[in-house]
């Protein structure tokens, strides 16, 4: 039972072998509460991260981290990540498609837009 | 356990679970995850397990409510600048990811048989269970709230929905010159800045529509629990003469008929509207499953996987957990717990070790008027030596002052986290 190949054999017998979320995907997922699944951002208050050039994303993140670029939240968040982690996050968002596939992402019709629904509380610029 | 034993253990688990796929839940052979609760935590976990397993893991969510109502932004309903419909979403987005959404309530869990019993009579088996049940209230700490009719008259509005609109109606019906009294429970409770944001929203409404009316906060805690200096500045500068803050008022009972909060010292404070936010703990299902080990209230978890320390194959996320240091019970945090948990479950079901370096962020916005907002943000990383998630030194922080730009970002946050969790 202790032979390594036995464990391997059992693993190969598993009825499924799911894909995995690599570390870049998992790190990027810490951003997507504000920036949308896979960096496809809803609304126009923030730019979409998906498909932006890696160099541009990296430059922004590093400038937030150093404080060279000012922000309300991102200067505080960027300081929580190592340069290596920032590199992986930038690479992940750069590799995403900039437009959502119909019906498969958070930008789909399931999410009602309060601005479009006529709510008066959304400040100018927050709606789409 | 070394890695080889771990693999064997994981593989054996999958094989033992295999016969249960004959129960008619879906295609045979696929690993099955059952998620209890489709709030910010449960919905996100369900969606991301589907995404990160490439649709290979079957995911079923059991949720009593037909629709999702967001707690974040619900204080704006009390302030009058939002309607509850603006914060109400359906679960079709989850279904588009292949998640099976069952409207029912889980009554009991049998960890040995890996089976959950639903109120509607069905039983569902699982390979791994994710509990994201939120909080329930510790009513026995407030004997007067157990009397007939008390909970219809004295509202909490701490779970968004009918309670929120009913409290708004009480505020609208209150004559000008009236007193709104809110009791705040001892921390930890869901949404640390929430009571203080609510005070701002009610004061905002009064300042516009009922300028002779007052807001009185009776806080069980010794000081404002979150964003203290920022809230106090707003109360002084914007709502001077409207908001009064009384710390160290531990509410131990309520006289619902008189609309009075009663302190441990016997002080009685009456309001024209009394809003009691009760003491909280992990929701009933987590307590019944014997997972709430921390002070009999909260569920301890392994922060690499969010697996319960009390029962294998059961993961707990969201407000129900015993939090790591400086980790708030927030919607954003629940969304982040869910992703660490989802990634770990996909790995564990495949017989692989979970990511040893999980990270989380948190951003909580509070509206101090209909437009102006303050935030608190933090970043948390797993610490190998302490085996917990710790706030990363030098990161995180607060707004310098309330401002309209963050109001724009707060609305953007809501739309994006709704999309990320449910879309």
Coordinates of C-alpha atoms in Angstrom, one line a residue:
Chain A
X1 CA 0.0 0.0 0.0
X2 CA 2.9 2.3 0.6
X3 CA 4.2 2.1 -3.0
X4 CA 4.0 5.5 -4.7
X5 CA 2.7 4.0 -7.9
X6 CA -0.3 2.7 -6.1
X7 CA -1.4 6.2 -5.1
X8 CA -0.9 7.2 -8.7
X9 CA -2.9 4.3 -10.0
X10 CA -5.8 5.2 -7.6
X11 CA -5.6 8.8 -8.7
X12 CA -5.8 7.7 -12.4
X13 CA -8.8 5.6 -11.6
X14 CA -10.7 8.6 -10.3
X15 CA -13.8 9.2 -12.3
X16 CA -12.8 12.8 -13.0
X17 CA -9.6 14.9 -13.0
X18 CA -10.7 18.5 -12.8
X19 CA -8.9 21.4 -14.1
X20 CA -7.2 23.6 -11.5
X21 CA -7.1 27.2 -10.7
X22 CA -3.4 28.1 -10.8
X23 CA -1.9 30.5 -8.4
X24 CA -2.2 33.4 -10.9
X25 CA -6.0 32.8 -11.2
X26 CA -6.4 32.5 -7.5
X27 CA -4.4 35.7 -6.8
X28 CA -6.4 37.6 -9.5
X29 CA -9.6 36.3 -7.9
X30 CA -8.8 38.5 -4.9
X31 CA -9.3 41.5 -7.2
X32 CA -12.5 40.5 -8.9
X33 CA -15.0 41.5 -6.1
X34 CA -14.4 45.1 -7.3
X35 CA -13.1 44.5 -10.8
X36 CA -15.4 41.7 -12.0
X37 CA -14.9 38.0 -12.8
X38 CA -11.7 37.5 -14.8
X39 CA -11.3 41.3 -14.8
X40 CA -14.3 42.0 -17.0
X41 CA -15.6 45.0 -15.1
X42 CA -19.3 45.9 -15.0
X43 CA -20.2 49.6 -15.5
X44 CA -17.8 52.4 -16.4
X45 CA -16.6 53.7 -13.0
X46 CA -13.5 51.5 -13.4
X47 CA -11.7 50.3 -16.6
X48 CA -11.9 46.6 -17.4
X49 CA -8.7 44.8 -16.5
X50 CA -9.2 41.9 -18.9
X51 CA -7.0 42.0 -22.0
X52 CA -5.1 45.1 -20.9
X53 CA -1.4 44.9 -21.9
X54 CA 0.6 43.2 -19.1
X55 CA 3.1 46.1 -19.0
X56 CA 0.4 48.6 -18.4
X57 CA -1.2 46.6 -15.6
X58 CA 2.2 46.0 -14.0
X59 CA 3.1 49.7 -14.2
X60 CA -0.2 50.7 -12.6
X61 CA 0.1 48.1 -9.8
X62 CA 3.7 49.1 -9.0
X63 CA 2.8 52.8 -9.0
X64 CA -0.1 52.2 -6.6
X65 CA 2.2 50.1 -4.4
X66 CA 5.0 52.7 -4.3
X67 CA 2.4 55.5 -3.8
X68 CA 3.6 57.3 -7.0
X69 CA 0.1 57.0 -8.3
X70 CA -2.7 58.1 -5.9
X71 CA -5.9 56.3 -5.3
X72 CA -8.7 55.9 -2.7
X73 CA -8.3 52.1 -2.2
X74 CA -5.6 50.7 -4.6
X75 CA -2.6 52.3 -2.8
X76 CA -3.7 50.4 0.3
X77 CA -4.4 47.1 -1.4
X78 CA -1.3 47.0 -3.7
X79 CA 1.0 47.2 -0.7
X80 CA -0.4 43.8 0.4
X81 CA 1.2 41.9 -2.5
X82 CA 4.8 41.0 -3.3
X83 CA 6.3 42.0 -6.7
X84 CA 6.1 38.4 -7.8
X85 CA 2.4 38.2 -6.9
X86 CA 1.8 41.5 -8.8
X87 CA 3.5 40.0 -11.8
X88 CA 1.3 37.0 -11.7
X89 CA -1.9 39.1 -11.3
X90 CA -0.9 41.3 -14.3
X91 CA -0.1 38.3 -16.4
X92 CA -3.5 36.7 -15.6
X93 CA -5.6 39.7 -16.5
X94 CA -3.6 40.4 -19.6
X95 CA -4.3 36.9 -20.8
X96 CA -8.1 37.2 -20.4
X97 CA -10.5 38.1 -23.3
X98 CA -11.6 41.7 -22.9
X99 CA -15.3 40.9 -23.9
X100 CA -17.5 38.5 -22.0
X101 CA -18.9 35.5 -23.9
X102 CA -22.7 36.0 -24.1
X103 CA -24.5 34.4 -21.1
X104 CA -21.4 33.1 -19.4
X105 CA -20.1 35.9 -17.3
X106 CA -21.0 38.4 -14.6
X107 CA -21.8 41.0 -17.2
X108 CA -24.9 39.0 -18.3
X109 CA -28.4 40.1 -17.9
X110 CA -28.9 38.4 -14.5
X111 CA -27.4 41.4 -12.9
X112 CA -29.8 44.3 -13.0
X113 CA -28.4 47.7 -13.4
X114 CA -29.9 50.0 -10.8
X115 CA -29.0 53.0 -12.9
X116 CA -30.8 51.6 -15.9
X117 CA -33.7 50.7 -13.7
X118 CA -34.2 54.4 -12.9
X119 CA -32.8 54.5 -9.4
X120 CA -32.0 58.0 -8.4
X121 CA -29.2 57.2 -6.0
X122 CA -26.5 56.3 -8.4
X123 CA -24.2 59.2 -8.8
X124 CA -23.2 60.5 -12.2
X125 CA -20.5 58.3 -13.7
X126 CA -21.4 55.2 -11.7
X127 CA -24.0 53.9 -14.2
X128 CA -23.4 52.5 -17.6
Chain B
X1 CA -0.2 12.5 7.1
X2 CA 2.4 12.7 4.3
X3 CA 1.5 13.5 0.7
X4 CA 1.2 9.8 -0.4
X5 CA -1.2 9.0 2.4
X6 CA -3.1 12.2 1.7
X7 CA -3.5 11.0 -1.9
X8 CA -4.7 7.6 -0.8
X9 CA -7.1 9.2 1.6
X10 CA -8.5 11.6 -1.0
X11 CA -8.8 8.8 -3.6
X12 CA -10.5 6.4 -1.2
X13 CA -13.0 9.1 -0.3
X14 CA -14.0 9.6 -3.9
X15 CA -14.4 5.8 -4.4
X16 CA -16.5 5.4 -1.3
X17 CA -18.7 8.2 -2.5
X18 CA -19.1 6.8 -5.9
X19 CA -22.2 4.6 -5.2
X20 CA -24.1 7.7 -4.1
X21 CA -24.1 9.0 -7.7
X22 CA -26.9 6.5 -8.3
X23 CA -29.3 8.8 -6.4
X24 CA -30.3 10.5 -9.6
X25 CA -28.5 13.8 -8.9
X26 CA -26.7 14.0 -12.2
X27 CA -24.3 12.4 -14.5
X28 CA -22.6 9.4 -12.9
X29 CA -19.0 9.5 -11.8
X30 CA -18.6 13.2 -11.2
X31 CA -17.6 14.5 -7.8
X32 CA -20.5 16.3 -6.0
X33 CA -20.3 19.4 -3.9
X34 CA -23.4 20.6 -2.0
X35 CA -23.5 24.2 -1.0
X36 CA -25.8 25.4 1.8
X37 CA -26.8 29.0 1.4
X38 CA -26.6 31.2 -1.7
X39 CA -25.5 34.5 -0.2
X40 CA -22.3 36.2 -1.0
X41 CA -20.3 33.2 0.3
X42 CA -22.3 30.2 -1.0
X43 CA -23.1 31.7 -4.5
X44 CA -19.5 32.6 -5.1
X45 CA -18.3 29.1 -3.9
X46 CA -20.7 27.4 -6.3
X47 CA -19.8 29.5 -9.3
X48 CA -16.0 29.3 -8.8
X49 CA -16.1 25.5 -8.2
X50 CA -17.8 25.2 -11.6
X51 CA -15.3 27.7 -13.2
X52 CA -12.2 26.2 -11.7
X53 CA -13.1 22.6 -12.3
X54 CA -14.0 23.3 -15.9
X55 CA -17.5 22.3 -15.2
X56 CA -16.4 18.8 -14.1
X57 CA -17.6 19.0 -10.5
X58 CA -21.4 18.8 -10.0
X59 CA -22.6 21.6 -7.7
X60 CA -26.0 21.9 -6.1
X61 CA -27.0 24.9 -4.0
X62 CA -29.8 24.7 -1.4
X63 CA -31.2 28.1 -0.5
X64 CA -34.5 28.9 1.2
X65 CA -35.0 32.3 -0.5
X66 CA -36.3 32.5 -4.1
X67 CA -34.1 35.6 -4.7
X68 CA -30.9 37.1 -3.3
X69 CA -31.3 40.4 -1.4
X70 CA -28.0 42.2 -0.7
X71 CA -27.3 43.4 2.8
X72 CA -24.7 45.8 1.5
X73 CA -26.6 49.0 0.3
X74 CA -29.7 47.9 2.3
X75 CA -29.2 50.8 4.8
X76 CA -29.8 53.1 1.8
X77 CA -33.4 51.7 1.7
X78 CA -33.8 53.1 5.3
X79 CA -32.2 56.4 4.2
X80 CA -34.7 56.5 1.3
X81 CA -32.3 56.7 -1.7
X82 CA -32.7 53.0 -2.8
X83 CA -35.5 50.6 -3.1
X84 CA -35.2 46.9 -2.0
X85 CA -35.9 45.9 -5.6
X86 CA -32.6 47.6 -6.6
X87 CA -30.8 45.2 -4.3
X88 CA -32.7 42.0 -5.3
X89 CA -31.2 39.6 -7.8
X90 CA -32.2 36.2 -9.1
X91 CA -30.1 33.0 -9.3
X92 CA -30.3 32.5 -13.1
X93 CA -26.6 33.5 -13.4
X94 CA -25.6 30.5 -11.2
X95 CA -27.7 28.2 -13.3
X96 CA -25.9 29.4 -16.4
X97 CA -22.7 28.1 -14.9
X98 CA -24.3 24.7 -14.5
X99 CA -25.1 25.1 -10.8
X100 CA -28.3 23.3 -9.7
X101 CA -30.2 25.7 -7.4
X102 CA -32.8 24.1 -5.1
X103 CA -35.1 26.3 -3.2
X104 CA -35.3 24.5 0.2
X105 CA -33.8 24.5 3.6
X106 CA -31.2 22.0 4.9
X107 CA -32.5 20.7 8.2
X108 CA -29.7 18.3 9.2
X109 CA -26.4 17.0 8.0
X110 CA -25.2 13.4 8.5
X111 CA -21.4 13.7 8.1
X112 CA -20.8 9.9 8.2
X113 CA -23.1 9.3 5.3
X114 CA -22.3 12.6 3.7
X115 CA -25.9 13.4 3.3
X116 CA -28.0 16.5 3.9
X117 CA -31.7 16.2 4.8
X118 CA -33.9 18.9 3.3
X119 CA -37.1 20.3 4.9
X120 CA -39.0 19.5 1.7
X121 CA -38.3 15.8 2.3
X122 CA -35.4 15.1 -0.2
X123 CA -31.9 14.0 0.9
X124 CA -28.8 15.0 -1.0
X125 CA -25.5 13.3 -0.9
X126 CA -22.1 14.9 -1.4
X127 CA -18.4 14.4 -1.6
X128 CA -17.8 17.8 0.0
X129 CA -20.2 20.1 1.7
X130 CA -19.9 23.9 1.8
X131 CA -21.9 25.6 4.6
X132 CA -22.4 29.3 4.0
X133 CA -25.4 29.8 6.2
X134 CA -24.8 33.2 7.6
X135 CA -25.8 34.3 11.1
X136 CA -28.8 33.6 13.3
X137 CA -29.7 35.6 16.4
X138 CA -29.2 34.7 20.0
X139 CA -32.7 35.5 21.1
X140 CA -32.4 34.1 24.6
X141 CA -30.1 37.0 25.4
X142 CA -33.2 39.3 25.0
X143 CA -36.0 37.5 26.9
X144 CA -38.6 40.2 25.9
X145 CA -38.0 39.4 22.2
X146 CA -39.3 35.9 22.8
X147 CA -42.8 37.1 23.7
X148 CA -45.6 36.8 21.2
X149 CA -45.6 39.6 18.7
X150 CA -42.4 41.2 19.9
X151 CA -40.5 40.4 16.8
X152 CA -43.2 41.9 14.6
X153 CA -43.2 45.2 16.5
X154 CA -39.4 45.5 17.2
X155 CA -37.4 44.9 14.0
X156 CA -33.7 44.0 13.4
X157 CA -33.4 44.6 9.7
X158 CA -30.1 42.8 9.9
X159 CA -31.0 40.3 7.1
X160 CA -32.0 42.4 4.2
X161 CA -35.5 42.0 2.8
X162 CA -39.0 42.3 4.4
X163 CA -37.4 43.5 7.7
X164 CA -35.7 46.3 5.8
X165 CA -38.8 47.6 4.1
X166 CA -40.8 47.2 7.3
X167 CA -38.3 49.3 9.3
X168 CA -38.4 52.0 6.6
X169 CA -42.2 52.0 7.0
X170 CA -41.8 52.5 10.7
X171 CA -39.5 55.5 10.1
X172 CA -41.9 57.0 7.6
X173 CA -44.8 56.6 10.0
X174 CA -42.9 58.2 12.9
X175 CA -44.0 61.8 13.5
X176 CA -41.4 64.6 13.2
X177 CA -39.8 65.2 16.6
X178 CA -39.7 61.5 17.3
X179 CA -36.7 59.4 18.5
X180 CA -35.2 56.5 16.7
X181 CA -33.2 54.2 19.0
X182 CA -30.9 51.5 17.7
X183 CA -29.2 48.9 20.0
X184 CA -25.8 47.5 18.8
X185 CA -24.8 44.0 20.0
X186 CA -21.4 43.0 21.3
X187 CA -18.8 42.3 18.6
X188 CA -18.3 40.1 16.7
X189 CA -21.5 40.5 14.6
X190 CA -22.2 40.7 10.9
X191 CA -20.9 43.9 9.2
X192 CA -18.9 45.8 11.8
X193 CA -19.5 49.3 10.3
X194 CA -23.2 48.5 9.5
X195 CA -24.9 50.0 12.6
X196 CA -23.0 53.2 12.3
X197 CA -23.7 53.5 8.6
X198 CA -27.4 52.9 9.4
X199 CA -27.3 55.8 12.0
X200 CA -26.0 58.0 9.2
X201 CA -28.7 56.9 6.8
X202 CA -31.5 57.5 9.3
X203 CA -30.0 60.8 10.2
X204 CA -29.8 61.7 6.5
X205 CA -33.5 60.9 6.1
X206 CA -34.4 62.9 9.2
X207 CA -32.3 65.9 8.1
X208 CA -34.2 66.0 4.8
X209 CA -37.8 65.1 5.9
X210 CA -38.1 65.2 9.7
X211 CA -35.6 67.8 11.0
X212 CA -36.8 67.8 14.6
X213 CA -36.2 64.0 15.0
X214 CA -33.3 62.3 16.7
X215 CA -31.1 59.2 16.4
X216 CA -29.9 57.5 19.6
X217 CA -27.3 54.7 19.4
X218 CA -27.0 52.4 22.4
X219 CA -23.8 50.5 21.8
X220 CA -22.9 47.4 23.8
X221 CA -19.3 48.0 22.8
X222 CA -17.0 50.4 24.6
X223 CA -16.5 52.4 21.4
X224 CA -17.5 52.5 17.7
X225 CA -16.3 49.1 16.3
X226 CA -15.3 50.2 12.8
X227 CA -14.2 53.5 11.2
X228 CA -14.7 55.2 14.5
X229 CA -13.1 58.6 14.0
X230 CA -14.6 58.9 10.5
X231 CA -18.2 58.2 11.7
X232 CA -17.8 60.4 14.8
X233 CA -16.7 63.3 12.5
X234 CA -19.7 62.8 10.2
X235 CA -22.1 62.7 13.2
X236 CA -20.6 65.9 14.6
X237 CA -20.2 67.9 11.3
X238 CA -23.2 66.7 9.2
X239 CA -25.7 65.4 11.8
X240 CA -24.9 67.6 14.8
X241 CA -27.9 67.7 17.0
X242 CA -29.4 64.7 15.4
X243 CA -27.2 61.7 16.3
X244 CA -26.3 60.9 19.9
X245 CA -23.9 58.1 20.6
X246 CA -24.0 56.2 23.9
X247 CA -21.2 53.5 24.2
X248 CA -21.2 50.8 26.9
X249 CA -24.9 50.3 26.9
X250 CA -25.2 46.5 27.1
X251 CA -28.8 45.7 26.1
X252 CA -29.9 42.7 28.1
X253 CA -33.7 42.9 27.5
X254 CA -36.4 44.6 25.5
X255 CA -39.8 45.8 26.5
X256 CA -41.5 45.4 23.2
X257 CA -44.8 47.0 24.3
X258 CA -43.1 50.1 25.6
X259 CA -40.5 50.1 22.8
X260 CA -37.8 50.2 25.4
X261 CA -34.2 48.8 25.5
X262 CA -33.1 47.7 29.0
X263 CA -29.4 47.7 30.0
X264 CA -27.6 45.4 32.4
X265 CA -27.8 48.2 34.9
X266 CA -31.5 48.5 34.6
X267 CA -31.6 51.7 32.5
X268 CA -34.6 51.8 30.3
X269 CA -34.5 53.8 27.0
X270 CA -37.7 54.3 25.0
X271 CA -37.9 55.2 21.4
X272 CA -40.7 56.0 19.0
X273 CA -39.0 53.5 16.7
X274 CA -36.8 50.9 18.4
X275 CA -34.5 48.9 16.2
X276 CA -32.8 46.0 18.0
X277 CA -29.8 44.4 16.3
X278 CA -29.6 41.2 18.4
X279 CA -26.4 39.3 19.4
X280 CA -25.4 36.9 16.7
X281 CA -23.8 33.4 16.1
X282 CA -23.3 31.0 13.3
X283 CA -26.7 30.1 11.8
X284 CA -28.8 27.2 13.2
X285 CA -27.7 24.5 10.7
X286 CA -24.0 25.0 11.7
X287 CA -24.9 24.8 15.4
X288 CA -27.0 21.6 14.8
X289 CA -24.2 20.0 12.8
X290 CA -21.9 20.6 15.9
X291 CA -19.5 22.9 14.0
X292 CA -19.9 26.0 16.2
X293 CA -17.0 25.1 18.5
X294 CA -15.8 28.7 19.3
X295 CA -17.8 30.0 22.3
X296 CA -20.6 27.8 21.0
X297 CA -21.2 30.5 18.5
X298 CA -18.7 30.4 15.5
X299 CA -17.2 27.7 13.4
X300 CA -13.4 27.2 13.5
X301 CA -11.9 26.3 10.1
X302 CA -8.5 25.4 8.6
X303 CA -7.7 28.7 6.7
X304 CA -6.0 26.8 3.9
X305 CA -9.2 25.1 2.8
X306 CA -12.0 26.5 5.1
X307 CA -12.6 22.9 6.1
X308 CA -14.2 22.7 9.6
X309 CA -11.8 21.7 12.4
X310 CA -14.8 19.7 13.8
X311 CA -15.9 17.5 10.9
X312 CA -14.0 16.3 7.7
X313 CA -15.4 17.1 4.3
X314 CA -17.5 20.0 5.6
X315 CA -16.3 23.5 4.8
X316 CA -17.6 26.6 6.4
X317 CA -17.4 30.1 4.9
X318 CA -18.7 33.6 5.4
X319 CA -20.1 35.2 8.6
X320 CA -20.5 31.8 10.4
X321 CA -16.8 31.2 10.9
X322 CA -14.6 32.1 13.8
X323 CA -12.6 34.8 12.0
X324 CA -8.9 35.2 11.8
X325 CA -7.4 38.4 13.4
X326 CA -8.7 41.7 11.9
X327 CA -11.0 39.8 9.5
X328 CA -14.4 41.4 9.4
X329 CA -17.7 39.5 8.9
X330 CA -18.5 41.1 5.6
X331 CA -20.0 40.3 2.2
X332 CA -16.6 41.0 0.5
X333 CA -14.8 38.6 2.9
X334 CA -17.4 35.9 2.3
X335 CA -16.8 36.3 -1.4
X336 CA -13.1 35.9 -0.7
X337 CA -13.4 32.9 1.7
X338 CA -15.5 31.2 -1.1
X339 CA -12.7 31.5 -3.6
X340 CA -10.0 30.0 -1.3
X341 CA -12.5 27.3 -0.4
X342 CA -13.5 26.6 -4.1
X343 CA -9.9 26.4 -5.2
X344 CA -9.0 24.0 -2.3
X345 CA -12.0 21.8 -3.0
X346 CA -11.1 21.5 -6.7
X347 CA -7.6 20.4 -5.7
X348 CA -8.7 18.0 -2.9
X349 CA -11.3 16.3 -5.2
X350 CA -8.5 15.7 -7.7
X351 CA -6.2 14.3 -5.0
X352 CA -3.9 17.3 -5.0
X353 CA -2.7 19.5 -2.1
X354 CA -4.4 22.9 -1.9
X355 CA -2.6 26.1 -2.5
X356 CA -0.3 26.7 0.5
X357 CA -0.3 30.5 0.1
X358 CA -3.9 31.7 -0.1
X359 CA -4.6 35.5 -0.1
X360 CA -7.7 37.5 0.6
X361 CA -8.7 41.2 0.3
X362 CA -11.5 43.1 1.9
X363 CA -13.1 46.5 1.0
X364 CA -16.1 47.7 3.0
X365 CA -17.8 51.0 1.9
X366 CA -20.2 52.8 4.2
X367 CA -22.6 55.5 2.9
X368 CA -22.7 58.4 5.3
X369 CA -25.3 60.2 3.1
X370 CA -27.0 59.4 -0.2
X371 CA -23.8 60.1 -2.0
X372 CA -20.8 60.4 0.3
X373 CA -18.8 57.3 1.3
X374 CA -16.0 56.1 3.5
X375 CA -14.1 52.8 3.2
X376 CA -11.9 50.4 5.1
X377 CA -9.6 48.0 3.1
X378 CA -7.3 45.2 4.1
X379 CA -5.2 42.4 2.6
X380 CA -4.7 39.0 4.3
X381 CA -2.1 36.3 3.7
X382 CA -1.7 32.8 5.1
X383 CA 1.0 32.6 7.8
X384 CA 2.6 29.2 7.8
X385 CA 3.9 29.4 11.3
X386 CA 0.7 30.6 12.9
X387 CA -1.6 28.7 10.6
X388 CA -4.0 31.5 10.1
X389 CA -4.6 34.4 7.8
X390 CA -3.0 37.6 8.9
X391 CA -3.3 41.2 7.7
X392 CA -0.3 42.0 5.6
X393 CA 1.9 44.5 7.4
X394 CA 1.9 48.0 5.8
X395 CA -1.2 47.3 3.7
X396 CA -4.8 48.4 4.1
X397 CA -6.3 51.5 5.5
X398 CA -9.2 53.9 5.6
X399 CA -10.6 56.9 3.7
X400 CA -9.2 60.2 4.9
X401 CA -12.7 61.7 4.8
X402 CA -16.1 61.1 3.4
X403 CA -16.2 61.9 -0.3
X404 CA -18.4 61.6 -3.4
X405 CA -15.8 59.8 -5.6
X406 CA -16.0 56.8 -3.2
X407 CA -19.7 56.9 -3.6
X408 CA -19.2 56.2 -7.2
X409 CA -16.8 53.4 -6.4
X410 CA -19.1 52.0 -3.8
X411 CA -21.9 51.6 -6.4
X412 CA -19.4 50.1 -8.8
X413 CA -18.3 47.7 -6.1
X414 CA -21.9 46.5 -5.6
X415 CA -22.5 45.8 -9.2
X416 CA -19.2 44.0 -9.7
X417 CA -19.4 41.9 -6.6
X418 CA -23.0 40.9 -7.5
X419 CA -21.7 39.9 -10.9
X420 CA -18.7 38.1 -9.4
X421 CA -20.8 36.2 -6.9
X422 CA -24.0 35.5 -8.8
X423 CA -23.5 36.3 -12.5

